[in-house]
Short mmCIF file of N, CA and C in Angstrom, two decimals:
data_model
loop_
_atom_site.label_atom_id
_atom_site.label_comp_id
_atom_site.label_asym_id
_atom_site.label_seq_id
_atom_site.Cartn_x
_atom_site.Cartn_y
_atom_site.Cartn_z
N UNK A 1 -126.11 183.38 209.60
CA UNK A 1 -127.44 183.57 210.17
C UNK A 1 -127.30 183.53 211.68
N UNK A 2 -127.98 184.39 212.32
CA UNK A 2 -127.93 184.46 213.78
C UNK A 2 -128.91 183.47 214.39
N UNK A 3 -128.73 183.24 215.68
CA UNK A 3 -129.68 182.36 216.37
C UNK A 3 -131.07 182.98 216.38
N UNK A 4 -131.16 184.31 216.34
CA UNK A 4 -132.46 184.98 216.32
C UNK A 4 -133.23 184.65 215.04
N UNK A 5 -132.55 184.74 213.90
CA UNK A 5 -133.19 184.42 212.62
C UNK A 5 -133.50 182.92 212.53
N UNK A 6 -132.59 182.10 213.01
CA UNK A 6 -132.79 180.65 213.05
C UNK A 6 -134.06 180.34 213.84
N UNK A 7 -134.16 180.93 215.03
CA UNK A 7 -135.35 180.71 215.86
C UNK A 7 -136.61 181.27 215.20
N UNK A 8 -136.49 182.39 214.51
CA UNK A 8 -137.64 182.98 213.83
C UNK A 8 -138.16 182.02 212.76
N UNK A 9 -137.25 181.46 211.96
CA UNK A 9 -137.66 180.56 210.88
C UNK A 9 -138.31 179.29 211.43
N UNK A 10 -137.72 178.71 212.45
CA UNK A 10 -138.34 177.52 213.05
C UNK A 10 -139.66 177.88 213.71
N UNK A 11 -139.73 179.07 214.30
CA UNK A 11 -140.99 179.54 214.90
C UNK A 11 -142.08 179.72 213.86
N UNK A 12 -141.71 180.26 212.70
CA UNK A 12 -142.70 180.42 211.63
C UNK A 12 -143.20 179.07 211.14
N UNK A 13 -142.29 178.12 211.05
CA UNK A 13 -142.69 176.78 210.64
C UNK A 13 -143.64 176.17 211.66
N UNK A 14 -143.32 176.33 212.94
CA UNK A 14 -144.21 175.85 214.00
C UNK A 14 -145.57 176.52 213.96
N UNK A 15 -145.58 177.81 213.66
CA UNK A 15 -146.85 178.54 213.56
C UNK A 15 -147.68 178.03 212.38
N UNK A 16 -147.04 177.76 211.26
CA UNK A 16 -147.76 177.24 210.09
C UNK A 16 -148.35 175.86 210.40
N UNK A 17 -147.60 175.04 211.12
CA UNK A 17 -148.11 173.73 211.52
C UNK A 17 -149.34 173.90 212.40
N UNK A 18 -149.26 174.81 213.35
CA UNK A 18 -150.40 175.06 214.24
C UNK A 18 -151.62 175.59 213.49
N UNK A 19 -151.39 176.49 212.53
CA UNK A 19 -152.51 177.02 211.74
C UNK A 19 -153.21 175.92 210.95
N UNK A 20 -152.43 175.06 210.32
CA UNK A 20 -153.03 173.95 209.56
C UNK A 20 -153.77 173.00 210.51
N UNK A 21 -153.16 172.68 211.63
CA UNK A 21 -153.81 171.78 212.59
C UNK A 21 -155.09 172.39 213.12
N UNK A 22 -155.07 173.69 213.39
CA UNK A 22 -156.25 174.37 213.91
C UNK A 22 -157.42 174.37 212.94
N UNK A 23 -157.14 174.21 211.67
CA UNK A 23 -158.19 174.15 210.65
C UNK A 23 -158.47 172.71 210.23
N UNK A 24 -157.95 171.75 210.99
CA UNK A 24 -158.11 170.32 210.69
C UNK A 24 -157.65 169.94 209.29
N UNK A 25 -156.61 170.59 208.83
CA UNK A 25 -155.98 170.25 207.55
C UNK A 25 -154.91 169.19 207.85
N UNK A 26 -155.38 167.95 207.93
CA UNK A 26 -154.54 166.86 208.44
C UNK A 26 -153.30 166.64 207.58
N UNK A 27 -153.47 166.39 206.30
CA UNK A 27 -152.31 166.10 205.46
C UNK A 27 -151.34 167.28 205.40
N UNK A 28 -151.81 168.52 205.19
CA UNK A 28 -150.84 169.63 205.22
C UNK A 28 -150.12 169.76 206.56
N UNK A 29 -150.83 169.51 207.66
CA UNK A 29 -150.18 169.53 208.97
C UNK A 29 -149.05 168.53 209.02
N UNK A 30 -149.34 167.31 208.57
CA UNK A 30 -148.33 166.25 208.60
C UNK A 30 -147.18 166.54 207.65
N UNK A 31 -147.50 167.07 206.46
CA UNK A 31 -146.43 167.39 205.52
C UNK A 31 -145.48 168.44 206.10
N UNK A 32 -146.05 169.45 206.73
CA UNK A 32 -145.20 170.47 207.36
C UNK A 32 -144.40 169.89 208.51
N UNK A 33 -145.02 169.03 209.31
CA UNK A 33 -144.29 168.40 210.42
C UNK A 33 -143.12 167.57 209.91
N UNK A 34 -143.38 166.74 208.91
CA UNK A 34 -142.30 165.90 208.40
C UNK A 34 -141.22 166.75 207.72
N UNK A 35 -141.61 167.81 207.05
CA UNK A 35 -140.62 168.72 206.48
C UNK A 35 -139.80 169.39 207.58
N UNK A 36 -140.46 169.76 208.67
CA UNK A 36 -139.78 170.38 209.80
C UNK A 36 -138.75 169.43 210.40
N UNK A 37 -139.11 168.16 210.51
CA UNK A 37 -138.15 167.17 211.02
C UNK A 37 -136.99 167.03 210.05
N UNK A 38 -137.28 166.98 208.75
CA UNK A 38 -136.22 166.93 207.74
C UNK A 38 -135.26 168.11 207.90
N UNK A 39 -135.82 169.30 208.05
CA UNK A 39 -135.00 170.51 208.18
C UNK A 39 -134.12 170.43 209.42
N UNK A 40 -134.72 170.04 210.54
CA UNK A 40 -133.93 169.94 211.78
C UNK A 40 -132.84 168.88 211.65
N UNK A 41 -133.17 167.77 211.02
CA UNK A 41 -132.17 166.71 210.81
C UNK A 41 -131.02 167.19 209.96
N UNK A 42 -131.33 167.93 208.90
CA UNK A 42 -130.28 168.47 208.03
C UNK A 42 -129.42 169.47 208.80
N UNK A 43 -130.06 170.34 209.57
CA UNK A 43 -129.31 171.34 210.34
C UNK A 43 -128.36 170.70 211.34
N UNK A 44 -128.82 169.66 212.01
CA UNK A 44 -128.05 169.05 213.10
C UNK A 44 -126.92 168.16 212.61
N UNK A 45 -126.96 167.75 211.37
CA UNK A 45 -126.02 166.76 210.85
C UNK A 45 -124.73 167.40 210.37
N UNK A 46 -123.60 166.86 210.82
CA UNK A 46 -122.31 167.38 210.40
C UNK A 46 -121.67 166.55 209.28
N UNK A 47 -122.32 165.45 208.87
CA UNK A 47 -121.78 164.58 207.83
C UNK A 47 -122.32 165.02 206.46
N UNK A 48 -121.50 165.62 205.63
CA UNK A 48 -122.00 166.12 204.34
C UNK A 48 -122.46 165.00 203.40
N UNK A 49 -122.08 163.76 203.67
CA UNK A 49 -122.46 162.64 202.82
C UNK A 49 -123.70 161.91 203.33
N UNK A 50 -124.24 162.34 204.46
CA UNK A 50 -125.40 161.66 205.03
C UNK A 50 -126.63 161.93 204.16
N UNK A 51 -127.41 160.90 203.97
CA UNK A 51 -128.64 161.04 203.20
C UNK A 51 -129.77 161.56 204.07
N UNK A 52 -130.89 161.82 203.43
CA UNK A 52 -132.06 162.36 204.12
C UNK A 52 -132.52 161.42 205.24
N UNK A 53 -132.61 160.13 204.95
CA UNK A 53 -133.08 159.18 205.95
C UNK A 53 -132.19 159.19 207.20
N UNK A 54 -130.89 159.17 206.99
CA UNK A 54 -129.96 159.16 208.12
C UNK A 54 -130.15 160.40 209.00
N UNK A 55 -130.26 161.56 208.37
CA UNK A 55 -130.44 162.80 209.12
C UNK A 55 -131.77 162.81 209.86
N UNK A 56 -132.83 162.42 209.16
CA UNK A 56 -134.17 162.39 209.74
C UNK A 56 -134.22 161.46 210.95
N UNK A 57 -133.74 160.24 210.78
CA UNK A 57 -133.81 159.23 211.85
C UNK A 57 -132.93 159.63 213.03
N UNK A 58 -131.73 160.13 212.75
CA UNK A 58 -130.83 160.52 213.85
C UNK A 58 -131.44 161.64 214.68
N UNK A 59 -131.97 162.68 214.02
CA UNK A 59 -132.56 163.79 214.77
C UNK A 59 -133.80 163.33 215.53
N UNK A 60 -134.62 162.54 214.88
CA UNK A 60 -135.84 162.05 215.51
C UNK A 60 -135.54 161.21 216.74
N UNK A 61 -134.60 160.28 216.61
CA UNK A 61 -134.24 159.45 217.76
C UNK A 61 -133.66 160.28 218.90
N UNK A 62 -132.80 161.22 218.57
CA UNK A 62 -132.11 162.00 219.60
C UNK A 62 -133.03 163.01 220.30
N UNK A 63 -133.87 163.69 219.54
CA UNK A 63 -134.62 164.80 220.11
C UNK A 63 -136.11 164.52 220.34
N UNK A 64 -136.68 163.63 219.57
CA UNK A 64 -138.11 163.35 219.73
C UNK A 64 -138.37 162.07 220.54
N UNK A 65 -137.40 161.16 220.55
CA UNK A 65 -137.54 159.88 221.26
C UNK A 65 -138.92 159.24 221.00
N UNK A 66 -139.20 158.89 219.74
CA UNK A 66 -140.54 158.44 219.39
C UNK A 66 -140.97 157.14 220.08
N UNK A 67 -140.05 156.25 220.36
CA UNK A 67 -140.45 155.01 221.02
C UNK A 67 -140.97 155.29 222.43
N UNK A 68 -140.43 156.31 223.05
CA UNK A 68 -140.86 156.70 224.40
C UNK A 68 -142.14 157.53 224.38
N UNK A 69 -142.27 158.44 223.41
CA UNK A 69 -143.37 159.40 223.42
C UNK A 69 -144.51 159.10 222.44
N UNK A 70 -144.24 158.28 221.42
CA UNK A 70 -145.24 158.08 220.38
C UNK A 70 -145.56 156.60 220.10
N UNK A 71 -144.89 155.69 220.76
CA UNK A 71 -145.08 154.25 220.54
C UNK A 71 -144.74 153.82 219.12
N UNK A 72 -143.85 154.55 218.47
CA UNK A 72 -143.39 154.16 217.15
C UNK A 72 -141.89 154.40 217.08
N UNK A 73 -141.30 154.02 215.97
CA UNK A 73 -139.86 154.23 215.79
C UNK A 73 -139.61 155.39 214.84
N UNK A 74 -138.37 155.86 214.83
CA UNK A 74 -137.99 156.89 213.88
C UNK A 74 -138.14 156.38 212.45
N UNK A 75 -137.89 155.09 212.23
CA UNK A 75 -138.08 154.52 210.90
C UNK A 75 -139.55 154.46 210.52
N UNK A 76 -140.43 154.21 211.48
CA UNK A 76 -141.87 154.27 211.19
C UNK A 76 -142.24 155.68 210.71
N UNK A 77 -141.74 156.68 211.41
CA UNK A 77 -142.02 158.07 211.04
C UNK A 77 -141.41 158.40 209.67
N UNK A 78 -140.21 157.92 209.42
CA UNK A 78 -139.58 158.19 208.13
C UNK A 78 -140.39 157.55 206.99
N UNK A 79 -140.83 156.32 207.19
CA UNK A 79 -141.66 155.67 206.17
C UNK A 79 -142.94 156.44 205.93
N UNK A 80 -143.56 156.92 207.00
CA UNK A 80 -144.79 157.71 206.87
C UNK A 80 -144.51 159.01 206.13
N UNK A 81 -143.41 159.63 206.45
CA UNK A 81 -143.00 160.87 205.78
C UNK A 81 -142.84 160.65 204.29
N UNK A 82 -142.17 159.58 203.91
CA UNK A 82 -141.94 159.31 202.48
C UNK A 82 -143.26 159.09 201.74
N UNK A 83 -144.13 158.27 202.32
CA UNK A 83 -145.42 158.01 201.67
C UNK A 83 -146.25 159.27 201.53
N UNK A 84 -146.30 160.05 202.58
CA UNK A 84 -147.13 161.25 202.58
C UNK A 84 -146.58 162.33 201.66
N UNK A 85 -145.31 162.63 201.78
CA UNK A 85 -144.71 163.72 201.01
C UNK A 85 -144.62 163.39 199.52
N UNK A 86 -144.33 162.14 199.20
CA UNK A 86 -144.13 161.78 197.79
C UNK A 86 -145.40 161.31 197.08
N UNK A 87 -146.35 160.73 197.85
CA UNK A 87 -147.52 160.15 197.19
C UNK A 87 -148.85 160.49 197.85
N UNK A 88 -148.82 161.27 198.92
CA UNK A 88 -150.03 161.55 199.70
C UNK A 88 -150.72 160.25 200.10
N UNK A 89 -149.91 159.34 200.58
CA UNK A 89 -150.35 157.98 200.89
C UNK A 89 -149.65 157.51 202.16
N UNK A 90 -150.26 156.57 202.88
CA UNK A 90 -149.56 156.00 204.04
C UNK A 90 -148.49 154.99 203.61
N UNK A 91 -148.54 154.55 202.36
CA UNK A 91 -147.59 153.55 201.87
C UNK A 91 -146.29 154.19 201.41
N UNK A 92 -145.21 153.47 201.64
CA UNK A 92 -143.91 153.91 201.14
C UNK A 92 -143.07 152.67 200.87
N UNK A 93 -142.00 152.85 200.13
CA UNK A 93 -141.09 151.73 199.89
C UNK A 93 -140.55 151.22 201.22
N UNK A 94 -140.36 152.12 202.16
CA UNK A 94 -139.80 151.77 203.46
C UNK A 94 -140.69 150.75 204.18
N UNK A 95 -142.00 150.96 204.19
CA UNK A 95 -142.84 149.97 204.88
C UNK A 95 -143.15 148.77 203.99
N UNK A 96 -143.16 148.95 202.68
CA UNK A 96 -143.37 147.79 201.79
C UNK A 96 -142.23 146.78 201.93
N UNK A 97 -141.03 147.28 202.25
CA UNK A 97 -139.87 146.41 202.44
C UNK A 97 -139.77 145.88 203.87
N UNK A 98 -140.74 146.23 204.72
CA UNK A 98 -140.74 145.75 206.10
C UNK A 98 -139.80 146.50 207.02
N UNK A 99 -139.33 147.67 206.60
CA UNK A 99 -138.41 148.46 207.42
C UNK A 99 -139.15 149.40 208.37
N UNK A 100 -140.47 149.50 208.20
CA UNK A 100 -141.26 150.42 209.03
C UNK A 100 -142.71 149.94 209.01
N UNK A 101 -143.42 150.32 210.06
CA UNK A 101 -144.87 150.06 210.09
C UNK A 101 -145.60 151.23 209.45
N UNK A 102 -146.77 150.95 208.94
CA UNK A 102 -147.67 152.02 208.50
C UNK A 102 -148.08 152.82 209.72
N UNK A 103 -148.31 154.10 209.54
CA UNK A 103 -148.82 154.92 210.64
C UNK A 103 -150.25 155.33 210.31
N UNK A 104 -151.13 155.07 211.26
CA UNK A 104 -152.51 155.57 211.20
C UNK A 104 -152.56 156.75 212.16
N UNK A 105 -153.25 157.81 211.77
CA UNK A 105 -153.25 159.03 212.57
C UNK A 105 -154.57 159.21 213.29
N UNK A 106 -154.47 159.52 214.57
CA UNK A 106 -155.63 159.97 215.34
C UNK A 106 -155.53 161.48 215.44
N UNK A 107 -156.65 162.16 215.49
CA UNK A 107 -156.66 163.61 215.67
C UNK A 107 -157.91 163.99 216.43
N UNK A 108 -157.94 165.23 216.89
CA UNK A 108 -159.09 165.68 217.67
C UNK A 108 -159.27 164.80 218.88
N UNK A 109 -160.49 164.28 219.06
CA UNK A 109 -160.77 163.43 220.22
C UNK A 109 -160.39 161.97 219.99
N UNK A 110 -159.79 161.68 218.84
CA UNK A 110 -159.35 160.31 218.56
C UNK A 110 -158.32 159.84 219.57
N UNK A 111 -158.23 158.56 219.76
CA UNK A 111 -157.36 157.99 220.78
C UNK A 111 -156.41 156.98 220.14
N UNK A 112 -155.15 157.35 220.01
CA UNK A 112 -154.15 156.48 219.40
C UNK A 112 -153.95 155.21 220.22
N UNK A 113 -153.97 155.32 221.54
CA UNK A 113 -153.77 154.14 222.39
C UNK A 113 -154.86 153.10 222.14
N UNK A 114 -156.10 153.55 222.01
CA UNK A 114 -157.20 152.61 221.74
C UNK A 114 -157.04 151.98 220.36
N UNK A 115 -156.65 152.76 219.39
CA UNK A 115 -156.40 152.20 218.06
C UNK A 115 -155.29 151.15 218.12
N UNK A 116 -154.25 151.43 218.87
CA UNK A 116 -153.15 150.47 218.99
C UNK A 116 -153.60 149.19 219.68
N UNK A 117 -154.53 149.29 220.64
CA UNK A 117 -155.09 148.09 221.26
C UNK A 117 -155.84 147.25 220.23
N UNK A 118 -156.59 147.90 219.37
CA UNK A 118 -157.32 147.19 218.30
C UNK A 118 -156.32 146.48 217.39
N UNK A 119 -155.25 147.17 216.99
CA UNK A 119 -154.25 146.56 216.12
C UNK A 119 -153.57 145.38 216.82
N UNK A 120 -153.32 145.54 218.11
CA UNK A 120 -152.70 144.46 218.89
C UNK A 120 -153.60 143.23 218.90
N UNK A 121 -154.88 143.42 219.22
CA UNK A 121 -155.84 142.30 219.28
C UNK A 121 -156.00 141.63 217.92
N UNK A 122 -155.90 142.41 216.85
CA UNK A 122 -156.05 141.86 215.50
C UNK A 122 -154.75 141.25 214.97
N UNK A 123 -153.70 141.30 215.78
CA UNK A 123 -152.41 140.77 215.35
C UNK A 123 -151.73 141.61 214.28
N UNK A 124 -152.03 142.89 214.25
CA UNK A 124 -151.49 143.78 213.22
C UNK A 124 -150.47 144.78 213.74
N UNK A 125 -150.11 144.70 215.02
CA UNK A 125 -149.25 145.73 215.61
C UNK A 125 -147.83 145.74 215.03
N UNK A 126 -147.43 144.67 214.32
CA UNK A 126 -146.12 144.70 213.66
C UNK A 126 -146.19 145.34 212.28
N UNK A 127 -147.43 145.62 211.85
CA UNK A 127 -147.63 146.21 210.53
C UNK A 127 -148.11 147.65 210.57
N UNK A 128 -148.80 148.03 211.65
CA UNK A 128 -149.41 149.36 211.73
C UNK A 128 -149.38 149.87 213.16
N UNK A 129 -149.21 151.17 213.30
CA UNK A 129 -149.20 151.81 214.62
C UNK A 129 -149.96 153.13 214.49
N UNK A 130 -150.69 153.46 215.52
CA UNK A 130 -151.42 154.74 215.54
C UNK A 130 -150.63 155.79 216.30
N UNK A 131 -150.65 157.00 215.78
CA UNK A 131 -150.00 158.15 216.41
C UNK A 131 -151.01 159.30 216.38
N UNK A 132 -151.14 159.99 217.51
CA UNK A 132 -152.02 161.16 217.54
C UNK A 132 -151.25 162.36 217.00
N UNK A 133 -151.86 163.09 216.10
CA UNK A 133 -151.19 164.23 215.47
C UNK A 133 -150.76 165.27 216.51
N UNK A 134 -151.60 165.50 217.51
CA UNK A 134 -151.22 166.46 218.57
C UNK A 134 -149.93 166.00 219.26
N UNK A 135 -149.82 164.70 219.53
CA UNK A 135 -148.62 164.18 220.19
C UNK A 135 -147.39 164.32 219.29
N UNK A 136 -147.58 164.10 218.00
CA UNK A 136 -146.47 164.27 217.06
C UNK A 136 -146.02 165.73 217.03
N UNK A 137 -146.97 166.66 216.99
CA UNK A 137 -146.65 168.09 217.01
C UNK A 137 -145.91 168.46 218.30
N UNK A 138 -146.45 168.02 219.40
CA UNK A 138 -145.85 168.33 220.71
C UNK A 138 -144.44 167.76 220.81
N UNK A 139 -144.26 166.53 220.35
CA UNK A 139 -142.95 165.88 220.43
C UNK A 139 -141.93 166.60 219.55
N UNK A 140 -142.36 167.06 218.36
CA UNK A 140 -141.45 167.84 217.52
C UNK A 140 -141.09 169.15 218.21
N UNK A 141 -142.08 169.86 218.74
CA UNK A 141 -141.82 171.15 219.42
C UNK A 141 -140.85 170.97 220.58
N UNK A 142 -141.06 169.93 221.37
CA UNK A 142 -140.16 169.65 222.49
C UNK A 142 -138.77 169.27 221.99
N UNK A 143 -138.72 168.56 220.87
CA UNK A 143 -137.43 168.21 220.26
C UNK A 143 -136.67 169.44 219.83
N UNK A 144 -137.37 170.41 219.27
CA UNK A 144 -136.72 171.66 218.86
C UNK A 144 -136.14 172.37 220.08
N UNK A 145 -136.88 172.37 221.19
CA UNK A 145 -136.37 172.99 222.41
C UNK A 145 -135.10 172.29 222.91
N UNK A 146 -135.09 170.96 222.86
CA UNK A 146 -133.89 170.21 223.27
C UNK A 146 -132.72 170.52 222.34
N UNK A 147 -133.01 170.55 221.05
CA UNK A 147 -132.00 170.84 220.04
C UNK A 147 -131.38 172.22 220.28
N UNK A 148 -132.21 173.23 220.45
CA UNK A 148 -131.69 174.59 220.65
C UNK A 148 -130.95 174.71 221.99
N UNK A 149 -131.40 173.96 223.00
CA UNK A 149 -130.69 173.97 224.29
C UNK A 149 -129.29 173.40 224.12
N UNK A 150 -129.16 172.35 223.32
CA UNK A 150 -127.83 171.79 223.07
C UNK A 150 -126.95 172.77 222.28
N UNK A 151 -127.57 173.48 221.35
CA UNK A 151 -126.80 174.48 220.60
C UNK A 151 -126.27 175.57 221.53
N UNK A 152 -127.08 175.95 222.50
CA UNK A 152 -126.66 176.98 223.46
C UNK A 152 -125.44 176.53 224.26
N UNK A 153 -125.31 175.21 224.46
CA UNK A 153 -124.20 174.68 225.26
C UNK A 153 -122.95 174.40 224.44
N UNK A 154 -123.07 174.42 223.11
CA UNK A 154 -121.94 174.07 222.24
C UNK A 154 -121.80 175.12 221.14
N UNK A 155 -121.09 176.22 221.42
CA UNK A 155 -120.99 177.32 220.46
C UNK A 155 -120.37 176.92 219.11
N UNK A 156 -119.45 175.97 219.12
CA UNK A 156 -118.84 175.55 217.85
C UNK A 156 -119.85 174.83 216.96
N UNK A 157 -120.62 173.94 217.57
CA UNK A 157 -121.65 173.23 216.81
C UNK A 157 -122.74 174.20 216.36
N UNK A 158 -123.11 175.12 217.26
CA UNK A 158 -124.12 176.12 216.91
C UNK A 158 -123.66 176.93 215.70
N UNK A 159 -122.39 177.28 215.67
CA UNK A 159 -121.87 178.05 214.53
C UNK A 159 -122.05 177.27 213.23
N UNK A 160 -121.76 175.96 213.26
CA UNK A 160 -121.93 175.14 212.05
C UNK A 160 -123.40 175.04 211.66
N UNK A 161 -124.28 174.89 212.65
CA UNK A 161 -125.72 174.81 212.38
C UNK A 161 -126.22 176.12 211.77
N UNK A 162 -125.80 177.25 212.34
CA UNK A 162 -126.24 178.54 211.83
C UNK A 162 -125.68 178.81 210.43
N UNK A 163 -124.49 178.27 210.13
CA UNK A 163 -123.96 178.40 208.78
C UNK A 163 -124.84 177.65 207.78
N UNK A 164 -125.31 176.46 208.16
CA UNK A 164 -126.24 175.73 207.29
C UNK A 164 -127.56 176.49 207.17
N UNK A 165 -128.02 177.03 208.30
CA UNK A 165 -129.29 177.76 208.30
C UNK A 165 -129.22 179.03 207.45
N UNK A 166 -128.01 179.52 207.20
CA UNK A 166 -127.86 180.71 206.35
C UNK A 166 -128.34 180.43 204.93
N UNK A 167 -128.52 179.15 204.60
CA UNK A 167 -129.02 178.77 203.27
C UNK A 167 -130.55 178.86 203.19
N UNK A 168 -131.22 179.12 204.31
CA UNK A 168 -132.68 179.29 204.31
C UNK A 168 -133.05 180.41 203.34
N UNK A 169 -134.29 180.37 202.87
CA UNK A 169 -134.80 181.47 202.08
C UNK A 169 -134.71 182.76 202.89
N UNK A 170 -134.44 183.85 202.19
CA UNK A 170 -134.44 185.16 202.80
C UNK A 170 -135.71 185.86 202.34
N UNK A 171 -136.43 186.46 203.26
CA UNK A 171 -137.65 187.18 202.91
C UNK A 171 -137.28 188.56 202.40
N UNK A 172 -137.65 188.83 201.16
CA UNK A 172 -137.34 190.11 200.52
C UNK A 172 -138.63 190.75 200.04
N UNK A 173 -138.59 192.06 199.89
CA UNK A 173 -139.71 192.76 199.28
C UNK A 173 -139.15 193.87 198.40
N UNK A 174 -139.90 194.18 197.38
CA UNK A 174 -139.49 195.27 196.50
C UNK A 174 -140.26 196.51 196.91
N UNK A 175 -139.54 197.60 197.11
CA UNK A 175 -140.17 198.87 197.46
C UNK A 175 -140.78 199.52 196.22
N UNK A 176 -141.52 200.57 196.42
CA UNK A 176 -142.12 201.31 195.30
C UNK A 176 -141.06 201.86 194.36
N UNK A 177 -139.84 202.03 194.89
CA UNK A 177 -138.76 202.54 194.06
C UNK A 177 -138.07 201.43 193.25
N UNK A 178 -138.58 200.18 193.40
CA UNK A 178 -138.02 199.06 192.65
C UNK A 178 -136.81 198.43 193.30
N UNK A 179 -136.38 198.98 194.42
CA UNK A 179 -135.22 198.42 195.11
C UNK A 179 -135.67 197.28 196.01
N UNK A 180 -134.83 196.25 196.10
CA UNK A 180 -135.10 195.10 196.95
C UNK A 180 -134.59 195.40 198.35
N UNK A 181 -135.41 195.11 199.32
CA UNK A 181 -134.99 195.28 200.71
C UNK A 181 -135.44 194.06 201.50
N UNK A 182 -134.71 193.76 202.56
CA UNK A 182 -135.09 192.64 203.42
C UNK A 182 -136.39 192.97 204.13
N UNK A 183 -137.22 191.95 204.20
CA UNK A 183 -138.50 192.13 204.87
C UNK A 183 -138.31 192.03 206.37
N UNK A 184 -139.07 192.81 207.10
CA UNK A 184 -139.02 192.75 208.54
C UNK A 184 -139.72 191.51 209.05
N UNK A 185 -139.32 191.06 210.21
CA UNK A 185 -139.97 189.93 210.87
C UNK A 185 -141.41 190.29 211.13
N UNK A 186 -142.36 189.51 210.57
CA UNK A 186 -143.78 189.83 210.75
C UNK A 186 -144.25 189.63 212.20
N UNK A 187 -143.44 188.98 212.99
CA UNK A 187 -143.83 188.73 214.39
C UNK A 187 -143.41 189.85 215.31
N UNK A 188 -142.75 190.88 214.79
CA UNK A 188 -142.28 191.97 215.64
C UNK A 188 -143.09 193.21 215.42
#
């Protein structure tokens, strides 16, 4: 897979996230975001034995820097991802075991910082943290830019990443003649 197709697929994912967010489809937005982080973590990881959590946390820490930009940890995000993707819930085994805080989401004109002040005053900041969905989206997008910039600087690593990306779904269409042909990029 070329870097052009790699960028197209990540761009389509980003566009789908934006479309869901624009329609205030909160859970689908978050599911796509967490899936996007999973995908990036898998692409960036060179350890074939690494589990999903390891890949997710490593990519998140390296490219999104959540403690700096979101006031949460990569483990908090991973716990939220597990609860949301597997149960459509903020709860996960990760936070039930005390390995992560619950994440409460602010969106629209909501203010995550104010919510975090409330949790702090209530003595709950070790159990729950607020994150604004816009900030999570922005931090992922910026992380993708950092990731691709690093790939541009390391052709050997980029080659390995693009080899993994070659496993992405291929868009195909059947013509009137019944023959399968690759679909053109809808963005061109």
